[in-house]
Short mmCIF file of C-alpha atoms and ligand atoms in Angstrom, two decimals:
data_model
loop_
_atom_site.label_atom_id
_atom_site.label_comp_id
_atom_site.label_asym_id
_atom_site.label_seq_id
_atom_site.Cartn_x
_atom_site.Cartn_y
_atom_site.Cartn_z
CA MET S 1 62.36 112.94 178.86
CA SER S 2 58.84 112.72 180.30
CA SER S 3 55.72 113.33 178.24
CA LYS S 4 52.54 114.80 179.69
CA VAL S 5 49.55 112.49 180.00
CA TYR S 6 46.27 114.04 181.18
CA PHE S 7 43.90 111.81 183.08
CA ILE S 8 40.35 112.23 184.27
CA PRO S 9 38.60 109.43 186.21
CA ALA S 10 35.43 108.28 184.43
CA LYS S 11 33.01 105.38 184.34
CA ARG S 12 30.02 104.27 182.29
CA GLU S 13 27.64 105.27 185.08
CA ASP S 14 28.66 108.91 184.55
CA GLY S 15 26.31 108.89 181.57
CA ASN S 16 26.87 110.12 178.02
CA GLU S 17 26.72 113.83 178.78
CA VAL S 18 29.32 113.78 181.56
CA LEU S 19 31.59 111.43 179.60
CA ALA S 20 31.45 113.83 176.64
CA GLN S 21 32.44 116.70 178.95
CA LYS S 22 35.30 114.71 180.44
CA ALA S 23 36.61 113.66 177.03
CA GLU S 24 36.44 117.30 175.94
CA ARG S 25 38.47 118.45 178.98
CA VAL S 26 41.20 115.92 178.26
CA PHE S 27 41.17 116.83 174.57
CA LEU S 28 41.55 120.55 175.26
CA LYS S 29 44.44 119.93 177.65
CA THR S 30 46.47 118.36 174.85
CA ALA S 31 46.08 121.71 173.01
CA LEU S 32 45.96 120.03 169.59
CA HIS S 33 43.23 122.49 168.57
CA GLU S 34 45.83 125.26 168.70
CA GLN S 35 47.72 123.51 165.89
CA ILE S 36 44.71 123.13 163.59
CA GLU S 37 44.22 125.77 160.94
CA ASN S 38 40.98 127.09 159.45
CA ASP S 39 39.54 124.93 156.69
CA SER S 40 42.00 122.10 157.26
CA PHE S 41 40.87 118.48 156.98
CA VAL S 42 40.76 116.77 160.38
CA ALA S 43 40.46 112.98 160.61
CA ILE S 44 39.03 111.51 163.79
CA LYS S 45 40.32 107.93 163.81
CA ILE S 46 38.18 105.46 165.72
CA HIS S 47 37.15 101.78 165.69
CA PHE S 48 33.40 101.53 164.97
CA GLY S 49 33.18 98.15 166.72
CA GLU S 50 32.54 94.80 165.03
CA LYS S 51 28.97 93.55 164.69
CA ARG S 52 27.55 92.48 168.08
CA ASN S 53 30.52 94.07 169.88
CA THR S 54 29.38 96.50 172.55
CA GLY S 55 32.64 97.81 174.07
CA TYR S 56 33.56 100.38 171.40
CA ILE S 57 33.77 104.11 172.18
CA LYS S 58 30.23 105.44 172.00
CA PRO S 59 29.54 108.28 169.55
CA GLN S 60 27.82 110.30 172.28
CA TRP S 61 31.10 110.46 174.23
CA ILE S 62 32.94 112.35 171.52
CA ILE S 63 30.44 114.96 170.38
CA ASN S 64 32.01 117.73 172.48
CA ILE S 65 35.43 117.06 170.97
CA ILE S 66 33.86 117.32 167.53
CA ARG S 67 32.18 120.59 168.53
CA GLN S 68 35.57 122.01 169.53
CA ILE S 69 37.09 121.08 166.16
CA LYS S 70 34.13 122.52 164.28
CA LYS S 71 34.83 125.90 165.85
CA ILE S 72 38.01 125.89 163.72
CA THR S 73 37.10 123.93 160.62
CA SER S 74 33.98 122.33 159.17
CA ARG S 75 36.13 119.75 157.35
CA VAL S 76 36.14 117.21 160.11
CA PHE S 77 35.05 113.58 159.71
CA ILE S 78 35.21 110.27 161.52
CA THR S 79 37.06 107.40 159.92
CA ASP S 80 38.55 103.93 160.02
CA SER S 81 40.08 101.65 157.39
CA ASN S 82 38.73 98.32 156.13
CA THR S 83 39.74 95.07 157.80
CA LEU S 84 42.12 92.41 156.57
CA TYR S 85 39.76 89.61 157.46
CA VAL S 86 36.32 88.86 156.06
CA GLY S 87 33.62 90.31 158.27
CA SER S 88 31.28 93.26 158.59
CA ARG S 89 34.01 95.84 158.01
CA SER S 90 35.95 94.52 155.01
CA ASN S 91 34.42 96.90 152.45
CA SER S 92 33.21 100.48 152.74
CA VAL S 93 29.52 99.79 152.15
CA GLU S 94 29.11 97.23 154.93
CA HIS S 95 31.58 99.09 157.13
CA LEU S 96 29.58 102.33 156.91
CA LEU S 97 26.27 100.56 157.47
CA LEU S 98 27.69 99.01 160.64
CA ALA S 99 29.11 102.37 161.76
CA GLU S 100 25.66 103.87 161.32
CA GLU S 101 24.06 101.01 163.24
CA HIS S 102 26.45 101.82 166.11
CA GLY S 103 25.43 105.48 166.02
CA PHE S 104 28.31 106.99 164.03
CA LYS S 105 26.07 109.07 161.80
CA PRO S 106 25.60 112.79 161.07
CA GLU S 107 22.33 112.95 163.05
CA ILE S 108 24.31 112.20 166.22
CA LEU S 109 27.83 113.42 165.46
CA GLY S 110 27.11 116.29 163.08
CA ILE S 111 29.89 115.03 160.79
CA PRO S 112 30.16 112.33 158.13
CA ALA S 113 31.90 108.96 158.40
CA ILE S 114 34.35 108.16 155.60
CA ILE S 115 36.30 104.93 155.13
CA ALA S 116 40.00 105.69 154.80
CA ASP S 117 41.10 103.19 152.15
CA GLY S 118 38.24 103.28 149.68
CA LEU S 119 35.47 100.93 148.59
CA ILE S 120 37.42 97.69 148.75
CA GLY S 121 40.61 98.72 150.53
CA ARG S 122 42.58 99.56 147.42
CA ASP S 123 43.04 103.28 148.02
CA ASP S 124 46.32 103.56 149.82
CA GLY S 125 49.53 105.53 149.73
CA GLU S 126 52.98 105.07 151.21
CA ILE S 127 55.13 106.81 153.80
CA GLN S 128 58.84 106.06 153.51
CA VAL S 129 60.37 105.29 156.89
CA ASN S 130 63.26 102.83 156.38
CA LEU S 131 63.00 101.24 159.79
CA LYS S 132 63.95 97.74 160.99
CA HIS S 133 60.94 95.90 159.48
CA VAL S 134 59.03 98.53 157.56
CA LYS S 135 60.65 100.42 154.71
CA SER S 136 57.49 102.02 153.39
CA ALA S 137 54.24 102.05 155.37
CA LYS S 138 51.08 101.43 153.35
CA VAL S 139 48.23 103.48 154.81
CA GLY S 140 44.75 104.56 153.80
CA SER S 141 45.08 107.43 151.29
CA LEU S 142 42.57 109.50 153.25
CA PHE S 143 45.13 109.97 156.01
CA LEU S 144 47.69 111.27 153.55
CA ASN S 145 45.20 113.90 152.42
CA SER S 146 44.35 115.01 155.97
CA ASP S 147 46.02 117.86 157.83
CA ALA S 148 45.50 116.68 161.41
CA MET S 149 44.32 113.63 163.30
CA ILE S 150 42.64 112.85 166.59
CA CYS S 151 43.31 109.22 167.46
CA LEU S 152 40.54 107.92 169.73
CA SER S 153 41.34 104.47 171.14
CA HIS S 154 39.41 102.06 173.29
CA PHE S 155 42.14 100.49 175.43
CA THR S 156 41.72 96.68 175.62
CA GLY S 157 43.69 93.48 175.86
CA HIS S 158 44.78 91.93 172.57
CA ILE S 159 45.57 88.44 171.34
CA GLN S 160 48.65 89.43 169.33
CA SER S 161 50.09 92.37 171.22
CA GLY S 162 48.96 91.94 174.83
CA PHE S 163 47.04 95.20 174.65
CA GLY S 164 45.74 97.51 171.98
CA GLY S 165 45.80 101.25 172.58
CA ALA S 166 47.01 104.33 170.75
CA ILE S 167 49.96 102.61 169.04
CA LYS S 168 47.79 99.83 167.69
CA ASN S 169 44.95 102.11 166.64
CA LEU S 170 47.39 104.34 164.79
CA GLY S 171 49.76 101.69 163.38
CA MET S 172 47.44 98.84 162.52
CA GLY S 173 44.19 100.80 162.35
CA CYS S 174 45.36 103.31 159.74
CA ALA S 175 47.12 100.74 157.56
CA SER S 176 45.50 99.71 154.31
CA ARG S 177 44.78 96.01 153.75
CA ALA S 178 48.28 95.55 152.31
CA GLY S 179 49.73 97.35 155.34
CA LYS S 180 47.76 95.19 157.74
CA LEU S 181 48.89 92.04 155.95
CA GLU S 182 52.51 93.23 156.14
CA GLN S 183 52.18 93.64 159.90
CA HIS S 184 50.23 90.47 160.57
CA SER S 185 52.07 87.99 158.40
CA ASP S 186 55.54 87.33 157.12
CA VAL S 187 54.33 85.12 154.28
CA HIS S 188 51.97 85.68 151.38
CA PRO S 189 48.45 84.23 151.28
CA TRP S 190 47.87 80.69 150.01
CA ILE S 191 44.84 78.78 148.77
CA ASN S 192 43.28 75.80 150.46
CA SER S 193 42.51 73.65 147.40
CA LYS S 194 39.98 71.57 149.35
CA LEU S 195 37.78 74.65 149.73
CA CYS S 196 38.42 76.32 146.36
CA SER S 197 35.60 75.89 143.82
CA ASN S 198 37.64 77.53 141.05
CA CYS S 199 34.99 80.23 140.63
CA GLY S 200 37.61 82.62 139.25
CA VAL S 201 36.64 85.69 141.27
CA CYS S 202 40.06 86.12 142.89
CA PHE S 203 41.74 85.90 139.44
CA ASP S 204 39.92 89.06 138.42
CA TYR S 205 40.64 90.98 141.61
CA CYS S 206 44.34 90.17 141.90
CA PRO S 207 46.15 93.32 140.70
CA ALA S 208 49.40 91.40 140.16
CA GLN S 209 48.05 88.50 138.07
CA ALA S 210 49.55 86.27 140.73
CA ILE S 211 46.65 83.82 140.81
CA VAL S 212 46.50 81.10 138.19
CA GLU S 213 44.55 77.94 137.63
CA LYS S 214 46.37 74.75 138.58
CA GLY S 215 44.65 71.37 138.53
CA ASP S 216 41.15 72.92 138.47
CA LYS S 217 41.94 75.06 141.52
CA ALA S 218 43.25 78.56 142.07
CA PHE S 219 46.94 78.82 142.93
CA ILE S 220 49.03 81.81 144.08
CA ILE S 221 52.43 82.30 142.48
CA GLU S 222 54.42 83.53 145.42
CA ASP S 223 57.01 85.47 143.42
CA LYS S 224 54.32 87.51 141.72
CA CYS S 225 52.20 88.21 144.80
CA ILE S 226 52.59 91.78 146.09
CA GLY S 227 50.79 91.06 149.37
CA CYS S 228 47.83 93.40 148.80
CA GLY S 229 45.43 91.03 150.60
CA GLU S 230 42.53 91.50 148.17
CA CYS S 231 42.09 87.79 147.52
CA LEU S 232 41.49 87.29 151.25
CA VAL S 233 38.27 89.23 151.24
CA VAL S 234 36.81 88.44 147.82
CA CYS S 235 36.71 84.67 148.23
CA SER S 236 33.19 83.88 149.41
CA VAL S 237 34.07 80.37 150.58
CA GLY S 238 37.09 81.37 152.66
CA ALA S 239 39.56 79.34 150.59
CA VAL S 240 42.26 82.02 150.68
CA LYS S 241 44.31 81.77 153.84
CA PHE S 242 47.21 83.54 155.42
CA ASN S 243 49.28 82.63 158.45
CA TRP S 244 48.79 84.97 161.39
CA ASP S 245 52.30 85.73 162.60
CA SER S 246 52.70 83.93 165.92
CA ASP S 247 55.76 86.00 166.74
CA SER S 248 54.24 88.72 168.91
CA VAL S 249 57.55 90.58 169.14
CA ARG S 250 57.70 91.03 165.37
CA VAL S 251 54.03 92.05 165.12
CA GLN S 252 54.40 94.62 167.90
CA GLU S 253 57.57 96.07 166.41
CA LYS S 254 55.95 96.43 162.99
CA MET S 255 52.92 98.07 164.60
CA SER S 256 55.15 100.64 166.31
CA GLU S 257 56.92 101.34 163.04
CA TYR S 258 53.63 101.93 161.23
CA ALA S 259 52.54 104.22 164.10
CA TYR S 260 55.83 106.08 163.75
CA SER S 261 55.19 106.65 160.04
CA LEU S 262 51.85 108.33 160.70
CA ARG S 263 52.99 110.35 163.67
CA HIS S 264 55.94 111.55 161.62
CA PHE S 265 53.60 112.39 158.73
CA PHE S 266 51.30 114.54 160.88
CA ASN S 267 54.31 116.33 162.34
CA GLY S 268 52.81 117.53 165.63
CA ARG S 269 49.23 117.80 164.40
CA ILE S 270 48.03 114.59 166.04
CA ASN S 271 46.88 113.73 169.54
CA PHE S 272 45.74 110.59 171.34
CA ILE S 273 42.76 110.02 173.60
CA ASN S 274 42.50 106.61 175.31
CA PHE S 275 39.24 105.45 176.87
CA LEU S 276 39.80 103.05 179.79
CA ILE S 277 36.13 102.21 180.00
CA GLU S 278 34.88 98.65 179.54
CA VAL S 279 38.43 97.35 179.30
CA THR S 280 38.00 93.85 177.90
CA LYS S 281 40.30 90.86 177.35
CA ASP S 282 39.99 91.18 173.58
CA CYS S 283 39.67 94.12 171.22
CA ASP S 284 36.56 95.56 169.55
CA CYS S 285 37.12 93.35 166.47
CA MET S 286 35.50 90.57 168.50
CA SER S 287 31.96 90.02 167.32
CA LYS S 288 30.51 89.60 170.79
CA ASP S 289 29.66 91.31 174.04
CA GLN S 290 32.62 90.90 176.41
CA PRO S 291 32.80 91.40 180.16
CA ALA S 292 35.15 94.08 181.48
CA VAL S 293 38.31 92.72 183.16
CA VAL S 294 38.68 95.71 185.52
CA GLU S 295 36.46 98.46 186.87
CA ASP S 296 36.23 101.52 184.63
CA ILE S 297 39.19 103.87 185.10
CA GLY S 298 38.88 106.99 183.00
CA ILE S 299 39.96 108.95 179.95
CA LEU S 300 43.56 109.87 179.08
CA GLY S 301 44.96 112.36 176.59
CA SER S 302 48.47 113.03 175.31
CA LEU S 303 50.52 114.06 172.30
CA ASP S 304 52.71 110.99 172.84
CA PRO S 305 51.31 107.53 171.84
CA VAL S 306 53.96 105.63 173.79
CA ALA S 307 53.45 107.61 176.99
CA ILE S 308 49.65 107.35 176.87
CA ASP S 309 49.79 103.58 176.29
CA GLN S 310 52.34 103.10 179.07
CA ALA S 311 50.16 105.16 181.44
CA SER S 312 47.05 103.24 180.35
CA ALA S 313 48.72 99.86 180.96
CA ASP S 314 49.99 101.03 184.36
CA LEU S 315 46.54 102.27 185.41
CA VAL S 316 44.80 99.07 184.28
CA ASN S 317 47.29 96.85 186.06
CA GLU S 318 47.26 99.01 189.18
CA LYS S 319 43.47 98.83 189.28
CA SER S 320 43.41 95.05 188.89
CA GLY S 321 46.27 94.48 191.34
CA LYS S 322 48.25 92.34 188.87
CA ASP S 323 49.49 92.37 185.28
CA ILE S 324 46.08 91.53 183.91
CA LEU S 325 47.15 92.43 180.36
CA ARG S 326 49.77 89.71 180.51
CA ALA S 327 47.35 87.31 182.18
CA GLY S 328 45.10 87.40 179.09
CA TYR S 329 47.51 85.81 176.59
CA ASP S 330 50.83 85.56 178.48
CA MET S 331 52.40 88.07 176.14
CA ASP S 332 55.02 90.72 176.83
CA TRP S 333 53.04 93.82 175.84
CA SER S 334 55.96 96.14 176.56
CA VAL S 335 57.62 95.33 173.21
CA GLN S 336 55.50 97.87 171.30
CA LEU S 337 56.45 100.54 173.87
CA GLU S 338 60.15 99.71 174.02
CA HIS S 339 60.49 99.53 170.25
CA GLY S 340 58.55 102.79 170.07
CA VAL S 341 61.21 104.41 172.27
CA GLU S 342 64.02 102.96 170.15
CA ILE S 343 62.68 104.38 166.89
CA GLY S 344 61.67 107.76 168.32
CA LEU S 345 57.90 107.25 168.44
CA GLY S 346 57.67 108.49 172.03
CA SER S 347 58.69 108.08 175.64
CA ARG S 348 57.80 105.49 178.29
CA HIS S 349 58.35 108.16 180.94
CA TYR S 350 55.34 110.30 181.65
CA ASP S 351 53.91 112.84 184.05
CA LEU S 352 50.35 111.86 184.88
CA ILE S 353 48.36 115.05 185.34
CA LYS S 354 45.04 114.35 187.01
CA LEU S 355 42.19 116.68 186.07
S1 SF4 C 401 37.70 83.18 144.88
FE1 SF4 C 401 38.02 81.45 146.30
S2 SF4 C 401 36.82 79.77 145.42
FE2 SF4 C 401 37.02 81.32 143.81
S3 SF4 C 401 38.84 80.68 142.65
FE3 SF4 C 401 39.56 82.13 144.20
S4 SF4 C 401 40.14 80.84 145.94
FE4 SF4 C 401 38.89 79.56 144.60
S1 SF4 C 402 47.61 89.12 148.06
FE1 SF4 C 402 47.08 90.47 146.31
S2 SF4 C 402 48.76 90.13 144.87
FE2 SF4 C 402 48.82 88.42 146.30
S3 SF4 C 402 47.62 86.83 145.33
FE3 SF4 C 402 46.23 87.93 146.71
S4 SF4 C 402 45.28 89.49 145.39
FE4 SF4 C 402 47.09 88.73 144.31
#
């Protein structure tokens, strides 16, 4: 069965006002607003962009979408969850300051920004799914207390999944730190004893008492570790390590399963808007300005995360005249889509409706 994907050509040169109007047109076509009830809590999921990154979706492009939601409910907010790795977005304080620096603030948006998994990434809840890899998805608790979601994704290439679009933004982006660690790694963290100063900070943070002192260094007892990932971000000298899963197939499949859990949770009250503007080789987690790999293409909207990502990948590759997403890291990006079809996340068949 085909899913509808709405598409409007757009480019940076259109300017903020026109881009906001175009995003609004795509948003309205998905008709999500008809599913939102008065006074319900609506989460707008976005990536605020890492420090020094410039490719993220600009706040000025989404203000008309916000205005449409505010006609129905005032309980709308913009959100993301904290990162697994140490950086400018690993706790809510620094994350919100960076969001504000990038313009995601009430003076521009008219709504607050809230971090989805609490001050230090501990506030999560679970969605039972019983899929191939993921039995219970660990996501920011804010999502579980929301009634509807608008998933705004900047479509880019990605080092672990070939590309990152709606599936990645939903699956990885809404996961708590423990959920991100589950998707990114098949083994628990470990401590590099050469770097550890035995300061004891991680001992206090570990909720499972899995870290002990061994030979004047910290040591993680694997059997006790519950994979929450807290030790990764509290160690100021970077002594806590984890192995990024090099198996892209497994990472992509887990990502699709996490995305499934959230889509299932919102039960029809979620839509997806992909921005194919400043499509870069790497995602917005990169702390740098990156050149675009293709000319700007436009804005897409759909109720189906698989269909919108398939359409986005097709448009990007058509524009560049080759599989430029594969050229980035020689990775089969279709795994996330195919696994998405297998588990009922969506359809790779779509009708592209040009606005
Ligand atoms: S926080 Fe880092 S340096 Fe301190 S004990 Fe733990 S691993 Fe060692
Ligand atoms: S991942 Fe969590 S449970 Fe495991 S050692 Fe680190 S803090 Fe403790």
